[in-house]
Amino acid sequence: MPVKKLKTFLDGNNIKYVSIKHSNAYTSQEIASSAHVSGKEFAKTVMIKMDEKMAMAVLPASYHIDFEKMKKTLESDKVTLANEAEFKYHFPDCEVGAMPPFGNLYNMDVFVAEALTRNEEIAFNAGTHTELIKMRYKDFEQLVKPKIFQFSWRTISFPKDPSERWQDDL
């Protein structure tokens, strides 16, 4: 059901996309890995409150939001992470935490991290924790018309096993 609304919208706009089924996953990095998509191409949707108004921040899975930079750029008094109880009723056709980055379908502003625009293609949740959509970034931008600016920073992860962290030095 959730995927149908998005696919109908994409089909109605003659957009080429690929639907990818994957094992049940919840974090953006788990989803990217499960679907064999790079962390920089997987567009995670983070729900934010901007002066108490709900909005979407869309950024690569391997990035984090700089809330101070968002606040300054958007000239807002307060920009915070929204909790599930605050936004889940906005998405009755989606599993909580699996919203696609199409705020235009839900009457919400969408802010895209500049880092995401460097990708030819992006992939994102299609409304469930087991399916994603992959499409051209330019098509996404044309349909959603997000505000694009730099509001994120890339995370650096280390292998869990400390002995693997310096293998290049061996």
mmCIF file of N, CA and C in Angstrom, residues 45 92 134:
data_model
loop_
_atom_site.group_PDB
_atom_site.id
_atom_site.type_symbol
_atom_site.label_atom_id
_atom_site.label_comp_id
_atom_site.label_asym_id
_atom_site.label_seq_id
_atom_site.Cartn_x
_atom_site.Cartn_y
_atom_site.Cartn_z
ATOM 1 N N THR A 45 15.585 10.167 5.034
ATOM 2 C CA THR A 45 14.634 11.231 5.338
ATOM 3 C C THR A 45 14.587 11.394 6.849
ATOM 4 N N PRO A 92 0.035 8.319 7.115
ATOM 5 C CA PRO A 92 -0.803 7.151 7.423
ATOM 6 C C PRO A 92 -0.561 5.972 6.485
ATOM 7 N N LYS A 134 14.987 3.498 -6.500
ATOM 8 C CA LYS A 134 16.221 4.098 -7.005
ATOM 9 C C LYS A 134 15.864 4.851 -8.279
#
